[in-house]
XYZ file of C-alpha atoms in Angstrom:
431
model
C 19.429 23.379 79.479
C 17.911 21.935 82.682
C 16.825 19.364 80.865
C 20.326 18.196 79.580
C 22.854 16.223 82.347
C 25.346 17.962 83.899
C 27.828 16.059 81.234
C 26.769 17.440 78.651
C 26.203 20.770 79.451
C 30.096 20.876 80.272
C 30.566 19.594 76.817
C 28.624 22.428 75.289
C 30.416 24.957 77.305
C 33.492 23.699 76.279
C 32.459 23.671 72.399
C 31.211 26.973 72.764
C 35.088 28.144 74.521
C 36.565 26.388 70.741
C 34.022 28.511 68.480
C 35.348 31.569 70.991
C 38.969 31.151 70.605
C 38.743 29.989 66.617
C 36.473 33.357 66.579
C 39.118 35.713 67.997
C 41.753 33.911 66.162
C 40.191 34.077 62.462
C 39.782 37.919 63.777
C 43.800 38.422 64.172
C 44.299 36.389 61.559
C 42.436 38.310 59.137
C 43.659 42.004 60.455
C 47.523 40.563 60.859
C 47.884 39.146 57.439
C 49.713 40.876 54.985
C 48.101 42.329 52.559
C 50.821 42.397 49.962
C 51.863 39.006 50.340
C 48.272 37.892 49.691
C 47.578 40.568 46.467
C 50.829 38.411 45.168
C 49.618 35.081 45.991
C 46.078 36.046 44.464
C 47.775 37.233 41.229
C 49.424 34.061 41.396
C 45.623 32.782 40.836
C 45.642 31.517 44.295
C 41.551 31.137 45.345
C 42.274 31.406 49.214
C 43.847 34.716 48.886
C 41.582 36.010 46.927
C 39.132 35.359 49.143
C 40.916 37.017 51.632
C 41.733 39.940 49.857
C 37.907 40.145 48.813
C 37.114 40.101 53.101
C 39.670 42.928 53.383
C 38.567 45.018 51.458
C 35.520 45.570 53.270
C 36.659 45.638 56.591
C 33.062 47.036 58.377
C 31.302 43.430 56.708
C 34.582 41.426 57.357
C 34.627 42.700 61.467
C 31.143 42.635 61.343
C 30.432 38.844 60.717
C 33.513 38.495 63.061
C 32.202 40.095 65.745
C 28.490 38.919 64.958
C 29.557 35.327 65.772
C 32.130 36.069 68.721
C 29.264 37.874 70.878
C 26.702 35.776 70.206
C 28.976 32.669 71.278
C 30.274 34.388 74.532
C 27.010 35.416 75.642
C 25.850 31.604 75.021
C 28.908 30.809 77.070
C 28.030 33.221 79.772
C 24.700 31.804 80.260
C 25.342 28.058 80.055
C 28.165 28.656 82.592
C 25.341 30.786 85.115
C 23.295 27.168 84.288
C 25.858 24.944 84.974
C 26.489 27.466 88.668
C 23.181 27.061 89.481
C 22.380 23.549 88.808
C 25.100 22.731 90.899
C 25.609 25.307 93.813
C 22.429 26.846 93.506
C 21.594 30.403 93.293
C 24.272 31.211 95.886
C 26.009 34.927 95.466
C 29.460 33.913 95.697
C 28.732 30.907 93.174
C 27.116 32.652 90.587
C 30.747 35.546 91.046
C 32.726 32.362 91.236
C 31.009 30.644 88.038
C 31.752 34.711 86.304
C 35.416 34.693 87.205
C 36.324 31.116 86.278
C 34.395 31.573 83.088
C 36.174 34.935 82.521
C 39.478 33.426 82.648
C 38.699 30.476 80.928
C 37.674 32.816 77.773
C 41.151 35.254 78.491
C 43.402 32.489 78.959
C 41.743 29.940 76.049
C 39.826 31.762 74.259
C 41.723 35.399 73.813
C 45.336 35.564 74.831
C 46.550 31.951 73.016
C 44.286 31.551 70.105
C 45.541 35.620 68.773
C 49.184 34.981 69.853
C 48.886 32.073 67.663
C 46.531 33.828 64.444
C 49.322 36.361 65.118
C 51.869 34.405 64.246
C 51.013 32.616 61.791
C 48.741 35.433 60.212
C 49.827 35.230 56.244
C 49.468 31.170 56.073
C 46.337 31.206 58.349
C 44.800 34.016 55.881
C 44.124 31.380 53.116
C 42.244 28.717 54.937
C 39.744 31.264 57.394
C 38.936 33.087 54.106
C 36.315 29.744 53.369
C 34.360 29.672 56.149
C 34.826 33.270 56.521
C 32.881 33.921 53.115
C 31.003 31.431 53.528
C 29.138 32.888 57.344
C 29.119 36.335 55.619
C 26.889 34.840 52.954
C 24.637 33.177 55.340
C 24.620 36.050 57.808
C 24.574 38.651 54.976
C 21.451 40.492 56.176
C 22.322 40.455 59.838
C 25.521 41.808 59.259
C 23.662 44.290 56.716
C 21.635 45.742 59.704
C 24.084 45.922 62.476
C 26.490 47.997 59.583
C 23.516 50.425 59.337
C 24.361 51.781 63.219
C 27.918 51.469 62.741
C 27.319 53.929 59.681
C 25.181 55.811 61.367
C 28.015 56.282 64.579
C 30.729 56.927 62.123
C 28.386 60.208 60.314
C 27.947 61.651 63.294
C 31.759 61.665 64.487
C 32.371 62.827 60.938
C 34.719 59.447 60.545
C 32.492 58.445 57.000
C 34.033 55.699 55.127
C 33.828 56.261 51.467
C 34.124 53.245 49.302
C 36.415 49.861 50.202
C 39.334 50.177 52.801
C 42.640 50.190 50.346
C 45.881 49.625 51.834
C 48.045 52.410 52.295
C 50.773 53.627 50.128
C 54.255 53.066 51.913
C 56.912 55.504 51.860
C 60.607 55.184 51.010
C 61.662 54.696 54.460
C 58.681 51.957 54.915
C 60.159 50.494 51.911
C 63.448 50.100 52.673
C 62.263 48.153 56.455
C 60.635 45.456 54.398
C 64.024 44.959 52.035
C 66.017 45.194 55.738
C 63.818 42.514 57.711
C 63.144 40.144 54.433
C 65.766 38.195 56.007
C 66.644 34.721 53.714
C 63.174 35.727 51.121
C 66.317 38.144 49.463
C 70.071 37.315 49.164
C 71.960 39.947 50.795
C 73.751 41.467 47.013
C 70.442 41.878 46.410
C 69.168 43.394 49.483
C 72.203 46.236 48.804
C 71.223 47.117 45.634
C 67.589 47.551 46.464
C 68.761 50.007 49.472
C 71.249 51.769 46.947
C 68.495 52.196 44.757
C 66.839 54.010 47.635
C 69.060 56.284 48.395
C 69.382 57.579 45.071
C 66.697 59.992 46.032
C 69.071 61.731 48.309
C 72.164 61.760 46.276
C 73.484 63.950 44.068
C 76.220 63.969 41.680
C 78.579 65.792 43.526
C 78.352 62.732 46.209
C 79.448 60.039 43.094
C 81.644 62.646 40.939
C 85.178 62.408 40.149
C 87.214 65.502 41.998
C 88.578 68.089 39.832
C 92.140 67.279 40.914
C 91.627 63.886 40.402
C 90.482 63.903 36.770
C 92.650 62.363 33.979
C 92.559 65.223 31.020
C 94.422 66.163 28.224
C 96.412 69.335 28.373
C 96.870 70.985 25.352
C 99.400 72.999 26.320
C 101.827 69.831 26.949
C 104.069 68.984 24.390
C 102.607 66.785 21.740
C 104.782 63.765 22.809
C 103.377 63.776 25.874
C 99.677 63.997 24.568
C 100.620 61.223 22.309
C 102.040 59.396 25.534
C 99.243 59.665 27.075
C 96.268 59.087 24.910
C 98.619 55.510 24.090
C 98.248 55.325 28.048
C 95.364 55.963 29.214
C 92.789 53.066 30.806
C 89.805 55.475 30.013
C 87.985 55.589 26.794
C 86.658 59.430 27.101
C 89.126 62.358 28.165
C 88.173 65.886 28.602
C 90.360 68.247 26.897
C 91.644 70.910 28.796
C 93.426 74.303 27.639
C 94.825 77.405 29.181
C 95.616 78.951 32.942
C 91.879 78.568 34.051
C 91.776 75.352 32.048
C 88.558 75.825 29.804
C 87.197 72.810 28.840
C 87.634 72.749 25.084
C 85.362 69.136 24.480
C 85.300 66.067 25.061
C 88.308 63.349 22.951
C 87.066 59.965 22.047
C 89.756 57.706 22.296
C 88.894 55.349 19.343
C 88.940 58.704 16.989
C 92.654 59.690 18.081
C 93.388 55.501 17.742
C 91.652 55.299 13.986
C 93.737 58.853 13.189
C 96.611 57.570 14.586
C 96.918 54.639 12.154
C 96.158 56.249 9.185
C 99.060 59.154 9.455
C 99.343 60.271 12.727
C 97.717 63.345 14.751
C 99.110 66.621 16.409
C 97.159 69.214 19.075
C 95.425 70.379 16.237
C 93.677 67.102 15.131
C 92.407 66.559 18.380
C 90.733 70.167 18.546
C 89.319 68.496 15.444
C 88.257 65.738 16.993
C 86.560 66.642 20.553
C 82.989 66.299 20.728
C 80.560 69.460 22.892
C 81.348 69.097 26.283
C 78.008 68.120 28.288
C 77.934 70.506 31.380
C 75.563 69.238 34.560
C 75.051 71.646 37.977
C 76.562 69.684 40.808
C 73.485 69.333 42.704
C 71.431 67.260 40.078
C 70.200 64.555 41.849
C 71.805 60.864 40.564
C 68.510 59.228 39.699
C 67.570 62.324 37.910
C 71.368 62.415 35.898
C 70.603 58.682 34.932
C 67.487 59.559 33.254
C 69.152 62.410 31.428
C 72.227 60.573 30.332
C 69.361 58.040 28.805
C 67.561 60.880 26.826
C 70.365 62.191 25.737
C 72.650 59.537 25.109
C 75.442 60.686 27.133
C 78.052 58.413 28.543
C 79.705 61.474 30.859
C 79.523 64.958 32.553
C 80.986 67.480 33.617
C 80.231 68.419 36.747
C 80.214 72.426 37.934
C 79.334 74.767 40.247
C 76.964 77.560 40.312
C 79.759 79.738 39.227
C 80.202 77.496 35.918
C 83.825 76.474 37.201
C 84.899 72.370 36.802
C 84.088 70.521 39.898
C 84.520 67.402 38.351
C 83.338 64.431 35.843
C 80.646 61.955 36.353
C 80.062 58.824 34.584
C 77.086 56.575 33.584
C 79.640 54.004 35.356
C 79.515 56.058 38.449
C 75.774 56.140 38.923
C 75.864 52.474 38.550
C 78.258 51.365 40.607
C 76.056 53.221 43.272
C 73.591 50.778 42.708
C 75.210 47.246 42.251
C 78.370 48.537 43.537
C 82.171 48.707 42.384
C 82.987 46.328 39.097
C 85.077 48.380 36.687
C 88.129 45.943 36.492
C 89.904 48.164 33.563
C 91.597 50.636 35.134
C 93.815 50.546 38.554
C 91.746 50.794 41.478
C 93.483 52.874 43.784
C 91.441 51.775 46.654
C 90.125 48.155 45.943
C 92.193 47.406 49.136
C 90.583 49.410 51.415
C 90.282 47.586 54.802
C 91.608 48.133 58.379
C 94.780 46.768 59.096
C 95.550 44.044 62.045
C 96.497 46.823 64.342
C 93.388 48.844 63.808
C 93.972 51.437 61.078
C 94.086 51.910 57.535
C 95.674 53.995 55.516
C 93.682 56.396 52.840
C 94.154 58.731 50.512
C 93.117 61.808 50.959
C 90.787 62.288 47.809
C 88.968 59.323 48.843
C 85.125 59.245 49.158
C 83.475 60.338 52.107
C 80.456 57.770 51.412
C 82.924 55.245 50.251
C 84.906 55.446 53.140
C 81.621 54.500 55.213
C 80.474 52.069 53.381
C 83.843 50.242 52.999
C 84.997 51.048 56.831
C 81.921 50.938 58.876
C 82.542 54.569 59.562
C 79.927 56.896 60.288
C 81.526 60.470 58.949
C 78.725 63.372 58.130
C 77.917 63.630 54.484
C 76.269 67.032 55.013
C 79.787 68.884 54.317
C 82.840 68.412 52.450
C 82.394 64.886 49.768
C 86.199 63.584 50.468
C 88.119 62.902 53.087
C 90.536 66.465 52.224
C 87.946 68.369 52.608
C 86.739 66.890 55.863
C 90.341 67.427 57.515
C 90.535 70.780 55.753
C 87.387 72.144 56.796
C 87.822 70.932 60.595
C 90.955 72.725 60.925
C 89.882 75.569 59.113
C 94.104 75.173 57.793
C 95.919 73.854 55.800
C 97.729 70.797 58.006
C 100.901 69.484 58.199
C 102.444 65.915 58.162
C 102.300 63.717 61.492
C 99.446 66.005 62.857
C 96.611 64.391 64.662
C 92.590 65.282 64.837
C 89.709 63.310 65.720
C 86.226 63.788 63.896
C 83.187 62.283 64.434
C 84.564 60.627 67.476
C 87.118 59.054 64.852
C 91.091 59.680 65.212
C 92.820 60.656 62.024
C 96.277 61.189 61.309
C 97.837 62.893 58.559
C 100.645 61.013 56.706
C 101.495 62.885 53.884
C 100.394 66.655 52.852
C 101.216 68.625 49.843
C 100.033 71.108 47.184
C 97.824 72.643 49.776
C 96.228 69.189 50.345
C 95.763 66.067 52.663
C 97.627 63.081 50.338
C 97.378 60.315 52.484
C 96.020 59.906 55.911
C 95.306 56.735 58.231
C 92.511 56.047 60.102
C 91.884 54.256 63.399
C 89.017 52.421 63.764
C 86.734 53.819 66.558
C 87.494 50.830 69.053
C 91.343 51.384 68.216
C 91.197 54.829 68.590
C 89.145 54.976 72.130
C 91.849 53.490 73.615
C 94.752 55.404 72.309
C 95.620 58.225 74.370
C 98.202 59.572 71.758
C 95.166 61.524 69.977
C 93.501 64.486 70.584
C 90.401 66.062 68.714
């Protein structure tokens, strides 16, 4: 090296620093690249992605070839820097120390930090290109890489960290998948993101969370006069209605209104005709998970089920539509929606029906009511007060101010909820 001119030596040192920078960036690119995106591109036939996946399948070989050349380049750069220092200043200790510090600075800034920041930021793009030279270098230097990895494997065995087979990307948990969907940004439309997030929630939601409560079920009571039953059938917005009888509201069955319409067109119908036309009721426990129930509906070819508690008492009703709406949002337009306009008023309050589901309130109004206990606003207020409230009573639950507007029949019929920001400024509402 001493036969080279000082200019050539500086040029060689600069070239080595560039190679070191490329090596550092390549290491970061391969380690930081999104393997799932690479697998998607590889399945579509992208050769660069296929090569990158092959390299990542054996990280010992990949790191071996990268670090082999990286260390060779850095050692060569350090040796050349020492030669240049001696050529310019002689073998003075201060000159060698200054040269070492200066070379360390250049390697740290230009060959380590800067290329690694760039590689981490553009990992997915660059991995498609750097896989080609890496594959070539691995083939050329495979004997050296294999020899070095023999010692690596021996050390891993001593530490009881022996690797078995090819490295594979770990499985993603539900929460990790949720984070990926939330961070998808412009790649997935907002509506599609909401649907995917709702799908993840199905694992934690039971039919009790989505059912129509018993008090809000529209059913046919066989104790009513025949004229009232005919009027109810003629004006109902539903296709199927549960048929009840007796003081304990025993479920007789489920009536499909198309059968009633067919009978009515022929010769009219009586209460006894309804008994003959009802189908056997389909009961499910309240703690059944929604996802499981959707499969049950499909397997049993059912569209509606009656929800019962541990004592067999009727709690509510759930349909296929209720579960589908949990995934894609409200879509039913064939019946009047009592809460379709559920939103904040200009004064920061919202008038809400007492039977409103808390999950829907949280979703529509951006609230944070606890879902571990009662499922409706009425149940939440009753549990908090441990008493039947009267009108004009105000409470604060989970930091949210609520005013009881109307209470009758042992339940809260109508309540006014104040937006948390607005309720914080209100001094007339106590917890």
